[in-house]
Structures are given as C-alpha cells and as structure tokens.
Amino acid sequence: MPTTCALVLCTPKEGSKFKYDTEIQEQNLAALKEGEVLVKMGAVAFNHRELWIRKGMYPRIAKGSTIGADGAGSFVDIQELATDAFTGKVVASFDQSDSLLGKRVFLTPMRGWESHPHVPEKPFGILGGAEYPRLGTFSEYVVVDRNEVILTPDHLSDREMAAWPLAGLTAWRSISLANVPTNGSVLITGIGGGVALLALQLCVAMGFNVYVTSGSQSKIDKAIASGAMGGVKYSDKTWPKQLAALLKSHGLRYVDSVIDSGGSEIMQQVGPVLAFGGKVVCYGMTAGPTISLSMREVMRNQQLIEGRRSSDEIVNPGHHVWAEITNDHGPGTIPTRAETLSIDVYAERTALSFSRTPALLVLAMEIQSSTSGSKIPRTTRALMMRAPTVAQQSLYNDALLEQVALPTLKPGQVLVKITAAAYNHRDLWLRKGLYPKWKVGRVLGSDGAGVVIAAGDAEDPLLNKRVFLTPMRGWESHPHVPEETFGVLGGTAYPDVGTFQEHIVLDRKEVIPTPSHLTDEEIAAWPLAGLTAWRSISLAEIPPNGTVFITGIGGGVALTALQLCVGMGLKVYVSSGGQGKIDKAIAMGAKGGVRYSDENWPQTLAALLKSHKTELDAVIDSGGDEILAKTAKSLKFGGKVVCYGMTAGPKITMSMPQVMRNQQLIGTLLGSRKDLISATEFVEKHKIVPIVGKVLTGLESAEEGFEIMEKGTQFGKIVIKVGWPEGAKATL
C-alpha cells in the first residue's frame, strides 16, 4: 500500500488566530480488508465546518485527525498535495474483481445512518477533524468501505461532484422536511452560501416560487437570475414588511415554508407571512444561538423544525428531481445560470444527521446518480404573457418569468433544452393585443433552437442533436393551404406552446436539425422569418436574373429575403427609413435603395431602376397601405406584390390601372413544414447566415428586446440566449 499526504489538525503555531492549525503529513495507509476499497482523491470542497473546527467551535475535535467533510465553496486540485476528498477514483480493492475498480466515485460524508426513517442505527459522525469517524477527505488516498462510495455521474468532473454531498444533503433534507405543497412558495434565507444556493436550485426545479434574503442586493439579483421570484435585504430592519409587500405584489399573502440558516428571531420575523401550518426548517444559526416559537406561531399551527433526534418525521418525497447543482467559485458567490451543471438525482438512502453544533441541524437525503438514463426536468422557466398589472391608456400585456410544469415525455416526443430564442414583431403585437386570438397565460415566442436532451424513444437518432423548432402547426406539405387547424407558436390560444422557455416537450417532427455552419443564435433567427421570406419569394415567381424590390430592410423577414434573393442570383433593391440600413443592405448584395421617409421615394426608385435599365418583377412588402399604387409604374406587366405584413396601414388598395396591367397582389402567412425544410436546405447549401442584430443574455433580459423592437432601430433579429453561454456548435 502507498503512503499518502494528508492535511491534519495540529497544535497552533505561535501567533496563530486559530485554536488548531493544519500541517501536511505523510501517513501510512492501512492494508485493505475485505469489503474495502482504496480511493485516489481528485478534488475536495471546503465547508464552514472546517473553519469552525480550526476555531475550536465544533464538538469532539480530534487533534492529529485529517480534516475535510464536504461542501460548496472554493476548490483545490490535487497537484503537489492531492487536495480533494469527496471524489476520486477507486484504484485498488480487497476483491480484485470488484466492479468499482477504475470507477470515479464520491464519498458519503457521514457514518452510522443507513436507512432508518428517523434515527441513526449506529454511532453517528461526519467525516473530518472529529473523534469519530477518524477519517477525513483532505488526503491523496483514502481507504473506505465500498458501501461508503457512490458512483460519480460521468458528465461531472471531480470538482463538480465535490460541490454536492454535504451541502446537497442539507438542502435536500431541508426541503423534504418543509413539505412544500405543489406550486408552493418558499423563503430561503442567507442566499449566497452553498446550502442556500442548492436549496434555491432544487426548489426552482421542483416548481416552487422562491423568495430569498441576503445582506447584498447583488446576491439577490443573482438569485433572481437563477430562478428566484424576488428578495429582500436582511440588513434592513424592515425586511419582514418588505417581504410582505413583495409577496402581495405577486398576488401572495404567505409563503408555505422557510429554509433558514440564521436562527435567532426568524420565527417572529416571518410569522406574519408564513402560511397556517407553515414550517421553518433551520439548518444553521449564524444570526443567533437560539430560535423561539411563541404562542402566536403555535396558534397558527406553524412549525419550527430543528433536527433533534426526537422531533419531526422524515419526509421522503419519493420522486425523481431535476436538480441543477452549482460549482460555487468562492465563499458567498453565485455563478450565473450558464455556469450551472445538471444532474438527475434521487433519494437512495435517508441520512438525517445529528449534530449538537448550531452549524448542521438538519441534513438532507443522500443522493445517487439516477440509472433511469434520461435527465428530464419536471418544470421549466418560461416567459408568460399576463394581463397588465398597472392601469394603462392602451392594452399592453405583461411578460413575466414564471416556473411552469412540463408534460411527461411520450413515444414520438422529444425534450429540447432551448439555448436561443428570437423575437418577432408578432410578439410585440401580442402584448399590445393587436394579434388575433391572443391569450394571457401562454408562453411567448415563435422561434427557438437548442439541443434534444431526452426522447420518448431511447434510441431516437435526434438525441444530443442540435435542432430548431418549427414555428407553426397544422401545415405539412400542401402547396396552398394548411391541412389542419393552423397556428403559430407563442401567445395564442392555439398552439399552447412558445419558445421563450428553458425546456420544451414536443413531437419529434416539430424539430429540424440545425445546419452545421450556424450557431444556435443564428438558427434561432431563421424559422419564422426564413419561412415567411422563402414563401414570399416562391409566390412572387421571380424569373432567373429577375429584379425584386424589398421594403423595410432591417427587419428579420426583409433581411432574410435579401439574402435568399442574392443567393438565387436576383437583382435586389430595398427601402428603409434610414440611409445606414440601405448602405448595409448594399454591402450584403443589394443593388441600391431608397428612403421611404422621403415622400418622393416612388419617383426616386423609378429613376434608380431606369439608370440600371431594369424593371421590377416583384415586390416583397411588409408595410401594406398604398404599396401597390406607389410601385405600380415600376412593376412589370404581370408583376406581383407579395405582402406579409401591414405596418404602414391596415389595408392595401388595388385600382383599375393595376388590373389592366395584370399586376397581382398576394398575401402570405408563413408556409408548410415542407417549405421550411426546403428553405433550410437552401441555406445550408449556400452557407447563408441569418443576420442577428442584438443578442441578449437570459430570459431575465426579455423586456429589453421588446423595447428595442418598439424603437425600430435594429438591423437584424433580436435573439436571447436562454441556455448555454456559447453559441454555434459549442453548445454541445
């Protein structure tokens, strides 16, 4: 057996601020016994417990013992010293045929409690620095019983797995004891610590409404970015009243439970906003050494759960949970959602640990990686259209970020993790109540792209493939009309799905593989605008080397139509309200353009075309109003005006002179799935890249996109990153 370097407690050096110092010692490893394994450590996570031990504030401290138990915080790699202690690899076993040999594992942080629902079966202890067990994790090698290691999910590194055990157990068990009802509300205090962060993420994943407290507004803001509904600063003495006001603004009077790390007066502070029968689960007392339960709370059947052996039942939810565990990059920090890692976990053994120190009053359930194969969230964050919350002169529906349930995957369906979604003016019109059959309570968004992360069929070839969503329903392949009830995604009665959400379940035929040359942001800008542009060009029936006039350049459809027409070898002219957009269009291949803000633009266009010795075969228009009358003299006999929008006026008129010239006015809305597939194949063949004018980060930034659209200053599509931070192929 090899020796190992370990970090052990020792007598404090002169001038030390701690009751115990630490030093690196080389130690002999015990010979392996039957049922034991040797683990080479890979990473360790620090806990405040280690700090309390060094300060002498933890019971039954044993000088000379190796420290380390687990937690979320700063990490040290095994380099000169092999630093970690919760994860590593089994490099030897008493049984040479042991199935754990060579496997990556993490260590259970406690001893003595296997499966009893209420109390440990044997003497109980937590690893690191204590009389029992005389084992810590800050060591290069650790000899343990094989039943004290759990396989590390293969998608997690040792560092990432080390972030989970002790903090994860505490958070999980706290939530279980809180017994929060479906769609219930939870207050989590002291956000920023490892347990609080994990509790936040678990609660959000379970579909709860989460509110937080912190001494720092920035931590509250980061918690909101991670799914919290809001928060208050506990450094303000009036925070309980502020919390009550916040809940009231969200249509709530109470929270169902409180998960607390502070202790002290928490019961009295939250009592007025805690539901009848609500529970306060306290896993720490950083604010004070005691918690009191007064007659007022008793009269409201409110409960304080401390984690004594004689109190409270263990609540085992008994279901799979989609949990996102965060690799905390330092004490009190919250990484962005883009830095979180997903792990499908479930309760394997109950492990309520008991400690007389105020640090760990309630520990959560131990977790293992699920063997079910798929990682399927039960809920997702989504941008919902809601009725206005403030009186306005004209209707403008709210867009609120909410946690919503996901349907169960069925055969023939896929689960897509949305990584990017794009705006359309349609979304703005929906919020203004100007779109037919709009409906509050629907997820917004028609365009989206992402990755298939689960499927109803285990061998589905779409698994792990980058895809984009078809933006419509009911139109498969007919050249003229939908075969079934037609609808566009987002904000309407039918269909009842939208793309401004983090995950979505849909039929597998409703996704199309993303061309390899495009990023997720770029392909998200494609579907609705691309299909509209493709069908507009198809209906225009422009001859080879023909000439087309595209109005309103700068918008998504107009820009896409420009790119497609240039790719087809057509001569393109454009209009815009600004010369800058015209110049950009010319740089993309347009032959010239006119400013529609100039009243004489029809004459200017005619002169421009005459100078180029050409006439228009077609007009692709988004404005409506008098477009046919204004372009008729430049439009060839039999020429077509294809209109896909009416931003300039609610109608288009056709007079006898246009009829006499056999000119046609054609309206169009999207197209079929067959059209979209054909258009995408053209884009892939010609390596066309949709124009993205602005990229926003996170659904929390959604309102900014609507403001940009309202101003009309964008050139290209507005896209919002929903999932991973990198675009393109890098999303996998």
XYZ file of C-alpha atoms in Angstrom, residues 107 246 542:
3
model
C -17.551 9.645 -0.597
C -43.219 41.812 -2.258
C -39.385 35.799 -59.989
